Amino acid sequence: MDDAILKVVDVSHSYYTKKGAVLEVIKNMSFDVKYGEFLGIVGQSGSGKTTLLKIMAGLIKPLSGKVLYKGKPVTGPTPAISLVFQEPVLFPWLTVLENVVLALKRVENISKDEMIVKAQSFLDMVGLSGFENSYPGELSGGMKQRVVLARALVTNPDVLLMDEPFSNLDPLTAISLRREIDMLRQHETLPPTSVVLVSHNVEEIVELSDRVLVLTSRPAQVTGEIVIDMAKPRDRRTPRFYEYVDAIFTLMS
Amino acid sequence: MDVLATVTVSFLAVLVSFLRMAAALIVSVLFSIVVGTAAGVNKSFEKVAVPVLDILQSIPILGFFPVAIQVFYAASPMFGAELAAIFLIFTSQVWNITFAVYESTRFIQPELLDVANSMRMSAFERFRHIYLPACLPRIVRNFQPSWANGMFFIVGAEILSFGDVELKLFGVGTLVSEFAVAGDLLGIVTVLLILVAATIMVNVLLFIPLGTMFETAGPPSPGLLRRFAFIKKLAKPFQTTLATPVISFFEYQRSVSGLVNKVSVLGSLVRNLIFLILIGFLATLAITRGNEFFGSLYQTLGRVGVDNLLSSAVFSFVRVMGAVGFSVAWSIPAAVAIARRPQLSTAVTTVFQVVASIPVTIVYPLFAETLKDQPELRAFVMILAATQWYVFFQVLAGLKNIPRSELEVADMLQLKTWTRIRMVYLPRALPALITGCITAAGGAWNGLVVAERLVLGDLVAETNLPGLGKLLSQLTYAGDLLGSVSVLIVMSSIVVLMNRFFWKKLYDMVASKLKIE
């Protein structure tokens, strides 16, 4: 058995534009997500990063190629792989707790009470105790993204995919949420095993990732890989940090 | 009559009726552009026009009979009958278009008007380059529902009588009634087939392409549509590419419910009363030349009877709510079933919109024998025909407008069908459902005048139990102006009260429950 929990194998995907032209978004992409790693994927806006994540999550079927989770093809969404969207999408008519419980409905052999206890504990973990009965409309952007995170983690996924989760937050909230994700990762017992973070923000990627894949713009292909060997939490002001940032920028341009 | 003659005369009848409809539609558009733009541009005119439009759209076609006859027929007996018919069709086509124009000119980006000011555009240039382009897309999208609405009442427009005056114009309505009276089943079927074919043609060749014309800014479409490319050209600055296809019945909805939202409850009740009483009594005064006016007023109330009015109102209310309830019951599952299948929902939408334009009043003679002993069922089916489409199309539009991201989350969380319907689809469809019910109920009240008592020339089919529509129809055809005005007042008051104290409340309740604006 190799060390990959999720394998992207020769994936290509295109869209049809309204005029009938074919728009290649991803071309022959292959890479592994290893057990226990925090993988950063960086590319310019509109380079098909979101499409890639949706393919990895099983939301979109790629035109060719496949995604393997523990050696088995991913054919649709599964509780083992969670995806956090760029926009915090919550159902406004459900309370925070109900939104999280919604993710547990697909889990078998779990009672209603257990669902609530579990959802509650994950809300505590992301720092939202006391907001269970609030509605999403009453929360700030950062709090909403935390609810989304709790909802993504509540099924104990092996892989957490994150699509620019900080880009719609104000800078301060983004900093604290990044810190928290870092802290969650330090927990030995907590899911997920591996995290994939997609972003166009290079500093963010360098701060959090163990390994970074750099994508070309459309159609997206992997043009380079950088292993970041720095202890966490990482200080953005060190020269070492900026060496990594520069290296990535060089690969991107 | 041999077959060829039947076919020829049926063809001519459909042609003549369609020409009348087209004439009325053209007048409706012109009227709407003038009145709607004026209301959108001029604040003080807006204050008068919007409530008046609200009242006018709540008056069923029979309410316009006296005006049609007194104004048009009296003015010129030669062309008057034709003009009266076109006027009546116009009254069932125009209001949603006018409101669409008003809304699109009223809410033009202020920046655009600033630019026009700074460029010192003349009033005409402003109209040509700003107001007209702004309202054209919604005008053409309202064609289809307006046409369907006009066809529903075509029989009433072609065979109109008020007291001693009876006008019968050649057209589908008249022809079908003649065939029905003569028991000529073949004739009825022939007219119906030609009518259905013509309706499909008008929809497929004209309304559907016109309605979708503004959706994509692609190359000019082939064939007939190219001739209408000038409309698109006129509206160029306001072309937008829409993500979801336009459902023209939804446009209608938007127009009518928008109108409802513009007027305050007490205000509209009071205005309704004043307007109807004023117009009604003034008209009566003019007609009776003041002779024994107050005597006749007293007589009217005695003749119609307050208890009669009330019991009629109750029965009509039950029929309307029954029809709305039935529409809701089938619309939700049907819309949920097709909403997420784009090709299927496009197909169903197209078919339903065409079906909705085939007037049930003309189809009725075909089933007259079967339904003869079931007057309540017949009335119910007819009210339903004036009701259900609004509910269905509105729910469908609501479901289609569910944000993509919410659907993706639902996929991601692998929500099971029932959870998905309960947690995502229904909450999103509910507000749309209620606005749909408002329009549907309005349509149902208007439809009562033919549903409770269908007058097809000498063929009259009415419910045994009382109803406001039946009462209004009886009084109008008997030429009792004061009587019909009193029924109209009761009817429009019920509509306004229901809108304000039931539907609006329900909507607010649902909106706050769903935490949506």
mmCIF file with all atom_site columns, N, CA and C in Angstrom, chain B residues 427-486:
data_model
loop_
_atom_site.group_PDB
_atom_site.id
_atom_site.type_symbol
_atom_site.label_atom_id
_atom_site.label_alt_id
_atom_site.label_comp_id
_atom_site.label_asym_id
_atom_site.label_entity_id
_atom_site.label_seq_id
_atom_site.pdbx_PDB_ins_code
_atom_site.Cartn_x
_atom_site.Cartn_y
_atom_site.Cartn_z
_atom_site.occupancy
_atom_site.B_iso_or_equiv
_atom_site.pdbx_formal_charge
_atom_site.auth_seq_id
_atom_site.auth_comp_id
_atom_site.auth_asym_id
_atom_site.auth_atom_id
_atom_site.pdbx_PDB_model_num
ATOM 1   N N  . PRO B 1 427 ? -38.629 24.994 1.686   1.00 0.00 ? 427 PRO B N  1
ATOM 2   C CA . PRO B 1 427 ? -38.417 26.350 2.206   1.00 0.00 ? 427 PRO B CA 1
ATOM 3   C C  . PRO B 1 427 ? -38.196 27.379 1.098   1.00 0.00 ? 427 PRO B C  1
ATOM 4   N N  . ARG B 1 428 ? -37.511 26.962 0.029   1.00 0.00 ? 428 ARG B N  1
ATOM 5   C CA . ARG B 1 428 ? -37.270 27.895 -1.065  1.00 0.00 ? 428 ARG B CA 1
ATOM 6   C C  . ARG B 1 428 ? -38.519 28.117 -1.904  1.00 0.00 ? 428 ARG B C  1
ATOM 7   N N  . ALA B 1 429 ? -39.390 27.100 -1.971  1.00 0.00 ? 429 ALA B N  1
ATOM 8   C CA . ALA B 1 429 ? -40.568 27.215 -2.834  1.00 0.00 ? 429 ALA B CA 1
ATOM 9   C C  . ALA B 1 429 ? -41.715 27.945 -2.150  1.00 0.00 ? 429 ALA B C  1
ATOM 10  N N  . LEU B 1 430 ? -41.711 27.925 -0.813  1.00 0.00 ? 430 LEU B N  1
ATOM 11  C CA . LEU B 1 430 ? -42.867 28.430 -0.077  1.00 0.00 ? 430 LEU B CA 1
ATOM 12  C C  . LEU B 1 430 ? -43.224 29.903 -0.351  1.00 0.00 ? 430 LEU B C  1
ATOM 13  N N  . PRO B 1 431 ? -42.248 30.812 -0.278  1.00 0.00 ? 431 PRO B N  1
ATOM 14  C CA . PRO B 1 431 ? -42.618 32.215 -0.551  1.00 0.00 ? 431 PRO B CA 1
ATOM 15  C C  . PRO B 1 431 ? -43.187 32.364 -1.963  1.00 0.00 ? 431 PRO B C  1
ATOM 16  N N  . ALA B 1 432 ? -42.560 31.683 -2.920  1.00 0.00 ? 432 ALA B N  1
ATOM 17  C CA . ALA B 1 432 ? -43.048 31.741 -4.291  1.00 0.00 ? 432 ALA B CA 1
ATOM 18  C C  . ALA B 1 432 ? -44.452 31.170 -4.375  1.00 0.00 ? 432 ALA B C  1
ATOM 19  N N  . LEU B 1 433 ? -44.677 30.114 -3.624  1.00 0.00 ? 433 LEU B N  1
ATOM 20  C CA . LEU B 1 433 ? -45.997 29.481 -3.620  1.00 0.00 ? 433 LEU B CA 1
ATOM 21  C C  . LEU B 1 433 ? -47.066 30.481 -3.176  1.00 0.00 ? 433 LEU B C  1
ATOM 22  N N  . ILE B 1 434 ? -46.753 31.256 -2.163  1.00 0.00 ? 434 ILE B N  1
ATOM 23  C CA . ILE B 1 434 ? -47.761 32.187 -1.656  1.00 0.00 ? 434 ILE B CA 1
ATOM 24  C C  . ILE B 1 434 ? -48.031 33.307 -2.655  1.00 0.00 ? 434 ILE B C  1
ATOM 25  N N  . THR B 1 435 ? -46.966 33.872 -3.239  1.00 0.00 ? 435 THR B N  1
ATOM 26  C CA . THR B 1 435 ? -47.241 34.906 -4.251  1.00 0.00 ? 435 THR B CA 1
ATOM 27  C C  . THR B 1 435 ? -48.026 34.305 -5.402  1.00 0.00 ? 435 THR B C  1
ATOM 28  N N  . GLY B 1 436 ? -47.713 33.044 -5.720  1.00 0.00 ? 436 GLY B N  1
ATOM 29  C CA . GLY B 1 436 ? -48.480 32.360 -6.757  1.00 0.00 ? 436 GLY B CA 1
ATOM 30  C C  . GLY B 1 436 ? -49.948 32.270 -6.381  1.00 0.00 ? 436 GLY B C  1
ATOM 31  N N  . CYS B 1 437 ? -50.201 31.963 -5.115  1.00 0.00 ? 437 CYS B N  1
ATOM 32  C CA . CYS B 1 437 ? -51.593 31.847 -4.660  1.00 0.00 ? 437 CYS B CA 1
ATOM 33  C C  . CYS B 1 437 ? -52.321 33.179 -4.755  1.00 0.00 ? 437 CYS B C  1
ATOM 34  N N  . ILE B 1 438 ? -51.611 34.275 -4.486  1.00 0.00 ? 438 ILE B N  1
ATOM 35  C CA . ILE B 1 438 ? -52.257 35.590 -4.549  1.00 0.00 ? 438 ILE B CA 1
ATOM 36  C C  . ILE B 1 438 ? -52.777 35.845 -5.965  1.00 0.00 ? 438 ILE B C  1
ATOM 37  N N  . THR B 1 439 ? -51.884 35.668 -6.937  1.00 0.00 ? 439 THR B N  1
ATOM 38  C CA . THR B 1 439 ? -52.293 35.880 -8.323  1.00 0.00 ? 439 THR B CA 1
ATOM 39  C C  . THR B 1 439 ? -53.361 34.879 -8.719  1.00 0.00 ? 439 THR B C  1
ATOM 40  N N  . ALA B 1 440 ? -53.163 33.644 -8.285  1.00 0.00 ? 440 ALA B N  1
ATOM 41  C CA . ALA B 1 440 ? -54.114 32.599 -8.655  1.00 0.00 ? 440 ALA B CA 1
ATOM 42  C C  . ALA B 1 440 ? -55.490 32.909 -8.107  1.00 0.00 ? 440 ALA B C  1
ATOM 43  N N  . ALA B 1 441 ? -55.534 33.342 -6.843  1.00 0.00 ? 441 ALA B N  1
ATOM 44  C CA . ALA B 1 441 ? -56.829 33.654 -6.253  1.00 0.00 ? 441 ALA B CA 1
ATOM 45  C C  . ALA B 1 441 ? -57.473 34.824 -6.988  1.00 0.00 ? 441 ALA B C  1
ATOM 46  N N  . GLY B 1 442 ? -56.650 35.825 -7.331  1.00 0.00 ? 442 GLY B N  1
ATOM 47  C CA . GLY B 1 442 ? -57.171 36.954 -8.105  1.00 0.00 ? 442 GLY B CA 1
ATOM 48  C C  . GLY B 1 442 ? -57.759 36.471 -9.417  1.00 0.00 ? 442 GLY B C  1
ATOM 49  N N  . GLY B 1 443 ? -57.009 35.597 -10.101 1.00 0.00 ? 443 GLY B N  1
ATOM 50  C CA . GLY B 1 443 ? -57.491 35.035 -11.359 1.00 0.00 ? 443 GLY B CA 1
ATOM 51  C C  . GLY B 1 443 ? -58.760 34.233 -11.154 1.00 0.00 ? 443 GLY B C  1
ATOM 52  N N  . ALA B 1 444 ? -58.826 33.526 -10.032 1.00 0.00 ? 444 ALA B N  1
ATOM 53  C CA . ALA B 1 444 ? -59.994 32.698 -9.762  1.00 0.00 ? 444 ALA B CA 1
ATOM 54  C C  . ALA B 1 444 ? -61.240 33.561 -9.571  1.00 0.00 ? 444 ALA B C  1
ATOM 55  N N  . TRP B 1 445 ? -61.090 34.656 -8.817  1.00 0.00 ? 445 TRP B N  1
ATOM 56  C CA . TRP B 1 445 ? -62.245 35.542 -8.607  1.00 0.00 ? 445 TRP B CA 1
ATOM 57  C C  . TRP B 1 445 ? -62.730 36.100 -9.934  1.00 0.00 ? 445 TRP B C  1
ATOM 58  N N  . ASN B 1 446 ? -61.781 36.522 -10.779 1.00 0.00 ? 446 ASN B N  1
ATOM 59  C CA . ASN B 1 446 ? -62.180 37.015 -12.098 1.00 0.00 ? 446 ASN B CA 1
ATOM 60  C C  . ASN B 1 446 ? -62.837 35.909 -12.915 1.00 0.00 ? 446 ASN B C  1
ATOM 61  N N  . GLY B 1 447 ? -62.287 34.699 -12.779 1.00 0.00 ? 447 GLY B N  1
ATOM 62  C CA . GLY B 1 447 ? -62.788 33.575 -13.567 1.00 0.00 ? 447 GLY B CA 1
ATOM 63  C C  . GLY B 1 447 ? -64.183 33.128 -13.151 1.00 0.00 ? 447 GLY B C  1
ATOM 64  N N  . LEU B 1 448 ? -64.574 33.509 -11.933 1.00 0.00 ? 448 LEU B N  1
ATOM 65  C CA . LEU B 1 448 ? -65.894 33.091 -11.445 1.00 0.00 ? 448 LEU B CA 1
ATOM 66  C C  . LEU B 1 448 ? -67.024 33.503 -12.379 1.00 0.00 ? 448 LEU B C  1
ATOM 67  N N  . VAL B 1 449 ? -66.851 34.668 -13.033 1.00 0.00 ? 449 VAL B N  1
ATOM 68  C CA . VAL B 1 449 ? -67.947 35.178 -13.854 1.00 0.00 ? 449 VAL B CA 1
ATOM 69  C C  . VAL B 1 449 ? -68.265 34.247 -15.019 1.00 0.00 ? 449 VAL B C  1
ATOM 70  N N  . VAL B 1 450 ? -67.287 33.477 -15.472 1.00 0.00 ? 450 VAL B N  1
ATOM 71  C CA . VAL B 1 450 ? -67.630 32.485 -16.488 1.00 0.00 ? 450 VAL B CA 1
ATOM 72  C C  . VAL B 1 450 ? -67.777 31.097 -15.891 1.00 0.00 ? 450 VAL B C  1
ATOM 73  N N  . ALA B 1 451 ? -67.091 30.872 -14.764 1.00 0.00 ? 451 ALA B N  1
ATOM 74  C CA . ALA B 1 451 ? -67.121 29.525 -14.194 1.00 0.00 ? 451 ALA B CA 1
ATOM 75  C C  . ALA B 1 451 ? -68.475 29.221 -13.550 1.00 0.00 ? 451 ALA B C  1
ATOM 76  N N  . GLU B 1 452 ? -68.991 30.179 -12.817 1.00 0.00 ? 452 GLU B N  1
ATOM 77  C CA . GLU B 1 452 ? -70.257 29.921 -12.125 1.00 0.00 ? 452 GLU B CA 1
ATOM 78  C C  . GLU B 1 452 ? -71.455 30.051 -13.065 1.00 0.00 ? 452 GLU B C  1
ATOM 79  N N  . ARG B 1 453 ? -71.288 30.857 -14.096 1.00 0.00 ? 453 ARG B N  1
ATOM 80  C CA . ARG B 1 453 ? -72.389 30.981 -15.042 1.00 0.00 ? 453 ARG B CA 1
ATOM 81  C C  . ARG B 1 453 ? -71.780 31.277 -16.407 1.00 0.00 ? 453 ARG B C  1
ATOM 82  N N  . LEU B 1 454 ? -71.659 30.231 -17.206 1.00 0.00 ? 454 LEU B N  1
ATOM 83  C CA . LEU B 1 454 ? -71.050 30.377 -18.526 1.00 0.00 ? 454 LEU B CA 1
ATOM 84  C C  . LEU B 1 454 ? -72.152 30.693 -19.525 1.00 0.00 ? 454 LEU B C  1
ATOM 85  N N  . VAL B 1 455 ? -71.999 31.841 -20.175 1.00 0.00 ? 455 VAL B N  1
ATOM 86  C CA . VAL B 1 455 ? -72.977 32.224 -21.195 1.00 0.00 ? 455 VAL B CA 1
ATOM 87  C C  . VAL B 1 455 ? -72.323 32.072 -22.559 1.00 0.00 ? 455 VAL B C  1
ATOM 88  N N  . LEU B 1 456 ? -72.755 31.034 -23.270 1.00 0.00 ? 456 LEU B N  1
ATOM 89  C CA . LEU B 1 456 ? -72.245 30.825 -24.631 1.00 0.00 ? 456 LEU B CA 1
ATOM 90  C C  . LEU B 1 456 ? -73.422 31.091 -25.565 1.00 0.00 ? 456 LEU B C  1
ATOM 91  N N  . GLY B 1 457 ? -73.716 32.334 -25.785 1.00 0.00 ? 457 GLY B N  1
ATOM 92  C CA . GLY B 1 457 ? -74.880 32.651 -26.599 1.00 0.00 ? 457 GLY B CA 1
ATOM 93  C C  . GLY B 1 457 ? -76.133 32.109 -25.925 1.00 0.00 ? 457 GLY B C  1
ATOM 94  N N  . ASP B 1 458 ? -76.829 31.206 -26.613 1.00 0.00 ? 458 ASP B N  1
ATOM 95  C CA . ASP B 1 458 ? -78.064 30.671 -26.048 1.00 0.00 ? 458 ASP B CA 1
ATOM 96  C C  . ASP B 1 458 ? -77.795 29.525 -25.079 1.00 0.00 ? 458 ASP B C  1
ATOM 97  N N  . LEU B 1 459 ? -76.568 29.091 -25.053 1.00 0.00 ? 459 LEU B N  1
ATOM 98  C CA . LEU B 1 459 ? -76.204 28.014 -24.131 1.00 0.00 ? 459 LEU B CA 1
ATOM 99  C C  . LEU B 1 459 ? -75.741 28.622 -22.820 1.00 0.00 ? 459 LEU B C  1
ATOM 100 N N  . VAL B 1 460 ? -76.504 28.395 -21.776 1.00 0.00 ? 460 VAL B N  1
ATOM 101 C CA . VAL B 1 460 ? -76.127 28.942 -20.479 1.00 0.00 ? 460 VAL B CA 1
ATOM 102 C C  . VAL B 1 460 ? -75.943 27.788 -19.500 1.00 0.00 ? 460 VAL B C  1
ATOM 103 N N  . ALA B 1 461 ? -74.793 27.754 -18.862 1.00 0.00 ? 461 ALA B N  1
ATOM 104 C CA . ALA B 1 461 ? -74.553 26.707 -17.871 1.00 0.00 ? 461 ALA B CA 1
ATOM 105 C C  . ALA B 1 461 ? -74.243 27.385 -16.560 1.00 0.00 ? 461 ALA B C  1
ATOM 106 N N  . GLU B 1 462 ? -75.045 27.119 -15.536 1.00 0.00 ? 462 GLU B N  1
ATOM 107 C CA . GLU B 1 462 ? -74.771 27.780 -14.264 1.00 0.00 ? 462 GLU B CA 1
ATOM 108 C C  . GLU B 1 462 ? -74.856 26.811 -13.094 1.00 0.00 ? 462 GLU B C  1
ATOM 109 N N  . THR B 1 463 ? -74.225 27.230 -12.016 1.00 0.00 ? 463 THR B N  1
ATOM 110 C CA . THR B 1 463 ? -74.241 26.387 -10.825 1.00 0.00 ? 463 THR B CA 1
ATOM 111 C C  . THR B 1 463 ? -75.610 26.496 -10.161 1.00 0.00 ? 463 THR B C  1
ATOM 112 N N  . ASN B 1 464 ? -76.011 25.450 -9.453  1.00 0.00 ? 464 ASN B N  1
ATOM 113 C CA . ASN B 1 464 ? -77.276 25.501 -8.734  1.00 0.00 ? 464 ASN B CA 1
ATOM 114 C C  . ASN B 1 464 ? -77.145 26.338 -7.474  1.00 0.00 ? 464 ASN B C  1
ATOM 115 N N  . LEU B 1 465 ? -76.004 26.171 -6.807  1.00 0.00 ? 465 LEU B N  1
ATOM 116 C CA . LEU B 1 465 ? -75.766 26.922 -5.591  1.00 0.00 ? 465 LEU B CA 1
ATOM 117 C C  . LEU B 1 465 ? -75.404 28.353 -5.954  1.00 0.00 ? 465 LEU B C  1
ATOM 118 N N  . PRO B 1 466 ? -75.648 29.299 -5.056  1.00 0.00 ? 466 PRO B N  1
ATOM 119 C CA . PRO B 1 466 ? -75.361 30.689 -5.386  1.00 0.00 ? 466 PRO B CA 1
ATOM 120 C C  . PRO B 1 466 ? -73.863 30.960 -5.503  1.00 0.00 ? 466 PRO B C  1
ATOM 121 N N  . GLY B 1 467 ? -73.541 32.108 -6.083  1.00 0.00 ? 467 GLY B N  1
ATOM 122 C CA . GLY B 1 467 ? -72.150 32.521 -6.218  1.00 0.00 ? 467 GLY B CA 1
ATOM 123 C C  . GLY B 1 467 ? -72.119 33.943 -6.727  1.00 0.00 ? 467 GLY B C  1
ATOM 124 N N  . LEU B 1 468 ? -71.043 34.665 -6.389  1.00 0.00 ? 468 LEU B N  1
ATOM 125 C CA . LEU B 1 468 ? -70.958 36.055 -6.797  1.00 0.00 ? 468 LEU B CA 1
ATOM 126 C C  . LEU B 1 468 ? -70.833 36.187 -8.307  1.00 0.00 ? 468 LEU B C  1
ATOM 127 N N  . GLY B 1 469 ? -70.077 35.252 -8.908  1.00 0.00 ? 469 GLY B N  1
ATOM 128 C CA . GLY B 1 469 ? -69.888 35.298 -10.356 1.00 0.00 ? 469 GLY B CA 1
ATOM 129 C C  . GLY B 1 469 ? -71.213 35.080 -11.064 1.00 0.00 ? 469 GLY B C  1
ATOM 130 N N  . LYS B 1 470 ? -71.974 34.117 -10.551 1.00 0.00 ? 470 LYS B N  1
ATOM 131 C CA . LYS B 1 470 ? -73.275 33.824 -11.138 1.00 0.00 ? 470 LYS B CA 1
ATOM 132 C C  . LYS B 1 470 ? -74.183 35.042 -11.008 1.00 0.00 ? 470 LYS B C  1
ATOM 133 N N  . LEU B 1 471 ? -74.176 35.622 -9.817  1.00 0.00 ? 471 LEU B N  1
ATOM 134 C CA . LEU B 1 471 ? -75.014 36.784 -9.553  1.00 0.00 ? 471 LEU B CA 1
ATOM 135 C C  . LEU B 1 471 ? -74.637 37.939 -10.480 1.00 0.00 ? 471 LEU B C  1
ATOM 136 N N  . LEU B 1 472 ? -73.332 38.192 -10.567 1.00 0.00 ? 472 LEU B N  1
ATOM 137 C CA . LEU B 1 472 ? -72.850 39.285 -11.408 1.00 0.00 ? 472 LEU B CA 1
ATOM 138 C C  . LEU B 1 472 ? -73.249 39.048 -12.860 1.00 0.00 ? 472 LEU B C  1
ATOM 139 N N  . SER B 1 473 ? -73.095 37.810 -13.286 1.00 0.00 ? 473 SER B N  1
ATOM 140 C CA . SER B 1 473 ? -73.421 37.481 -14.660 1.00 0.00 ? 473 SER B CA 1
ATOM 141 C C  . SER B 1 473 ? -74.914 37.686 -14.924 1.00 0.00 ? 473 SER B C  1
ATOM 142 N N  . GLN B 1 474 ? -75.740 37.192 -14.008 1.00 0.00 ? 474 GLN B N  1
ATOM 143 C CA . GLN B 1 474 ? -77.186 37.359 -14.187 1.00 0.00 ? 474 GLN B CA 1
ATOM 144 C C  . GLN B 1 474 ? -77.565 38.829 -14.253 1.00 0.00 ? 474 GLN B C  1
ATOM 145 N N  . LEU B 1 475 ? -77.042 39.597 -13.315 1.00 0.00 ? 475 LEU B N  1
ATOM 146 C CA . LEU B 1 475 ? -77.405 41.015 -13.245 1.00 0.00 ? 475 LEU B CA 1
ATOM 147 C C  . LEU B 1 475 ? -76.909 41.766 -14.468 1.00 0.00 ? 475 LEU B C  1
ATOM 148 N N  . THR B 1 476 ? -75.670 41.436 -14.896 1.00 0.00 ? 476 THR B N  1
ATOM 149 C CA . THR B 1 476 ? -75.110 42.163 -16.030 1.00 0.00 ? 476 THR B CA 1
ATOM 150 C C  . THR B 1 476 ? -75.882 41.861 -17.306 1.00 0.00 ? 476 THR B C  1
ATOM 151 N N  . TYR B 1 477 ? -76.113 40.554 -17.548 1.00 0.00 ? 477 TYR B N  1
ATOM 152 C CA . TYR B 1 477 ? -76.814 40.227 -18.780 1.00 0.00 ? 477 TYR B CA 1
ATOM 153 C C  . TYR B 1 477 ? -78.244 40.754 -18.748 1.00 0.00 ? 477 TYR B C  1
ATOM 154 N N  . ALA B 1 478 ? -78.783 40.959 -17.526 1.00 0.00 ? 478 ALA B N  1
ATOM 155 C CA . ALA B 1 478 ? -80.126 41.520 -17.432 1.00 0.00 ? 478 ALA B CA 1
ATOM 156 C C  . ALA B 1 478 ? -80.097 43.046 -17.506 1.00 0.00 ? 478 ALA B C  1
ATOM 157 N N  . GLY B 1 479 ? -78.904 43.602 -17.551 1.00 0.00 ? 479 GLY B N  1
ATOM 158 C CA . GLY B 1 479 ? -78.800 45.048 -17.695 1.00 0.00 ? 479 GLY B CA 1
ATOM 159 C C  . GLY B 1 479 ? -78.984 45.812 -16.401 1.00 0.00 ? 479 GLY B C  1
ATOM 160 N N  . ASP B 1 480 ? -78.753 45.145 -15.283 1.00 0.00 ? 480 ASP B N  1
ATOM 161 C CA . ASP B 1 480 ? -78.919 45.805 -13.988 1.00 0.00 ? 480 ASP B CA 1
ATOM 162 C C  . ASP B 1 480 ? -77.592 46.385 -13.525 1.00 0.00 ? 480 ASP B C  1
ATOM 163 N N  . LEU B 1 481 ? -77.360 47.623 -13.893 1.00 0.00 ? 481 LEU B N  1
ATOM 164 C CA . LEU B 1 481 ? -76.048 48.227 -13.637 1.00 0.00 ? 481 LEU B CA 1
ATOM 165 C C  . LEU B 1 481 ? -75.775 48.367 -12.135 1.00 0.00 ? 481 LEU B C  1
ATOM 166 N N  . LEU B 1 482 ? -76.765 48.888 -11.424 1.00 0.00 ? 482 LEU B N  1
ATOM 167 C CA . LEU B 1 482 ? -76.554 49.082 -9.984  1.00 0.00 ? 482 LEU B CA 1
ATOM 168 C C  . LEU B 1 482 ? -76.308 47.755 -9.289  1.00 0.00 ? 482 LEU B C  1
ATOM 169 N N  . GLY B 1 483 ? -77.065 46.766 -9.704  1.00 0.00 ? 483 GLY B N  1
ATOM 170 C CA . GLY B 1 483 ? -76.880 45.439 -9.131  1.00 0.00 ? 483 GLY B CA 1
ATOM 171 C C  . GLY B 1 483 ? -75.468 44.939 -9.366  1.00 0.00 ? 483 GLY B C  1
ATOM 172 N N  . SER B 1 484 ? -74.970 45.062 -10.619 1.00 0.00 ? 484 SER B N  1
ATOM 173 C CA . SER B 1 484 ? -73.624 44.539 -10.876 1.00 0.00 ? 484 SER B CA 1
ATOM 174 C C  . SER B 1 484 ? -72.570 45.333 -10.131 1.00 0.00 ? 484 SER B C  1
ATOM 175 N N  . VAL B 1 485 ? -72.785 46.648 -10.010 1.00 0.00 ? 485 VAL B N  1
ATOM 176 C CA . VAL B 1 485 ? -71.798 47.428 -9.256  1.00 0.00 ? 485 VAL B CA 1
ATOM 177 C C  . VAL B 1 485 ? -71.738 46.954 -7.812  1.00 0.00 ? 485 VAL B C  1
ATOM 178 N N  . SER B 1 486 ? -72.911 46.650 -7.221  1.00 0.00 ? 486 SER B N  1
ATOM 179 C CA . SER B 1 486 ? -72.860 46.219 -5.821  1.00 0.00 ? 486 SER B CA 1
ATOM 180 C C  . SER B 1 486 ? -72.146 44.874 -5.691  1.00 0.00 ? 486 SER B C  1
#
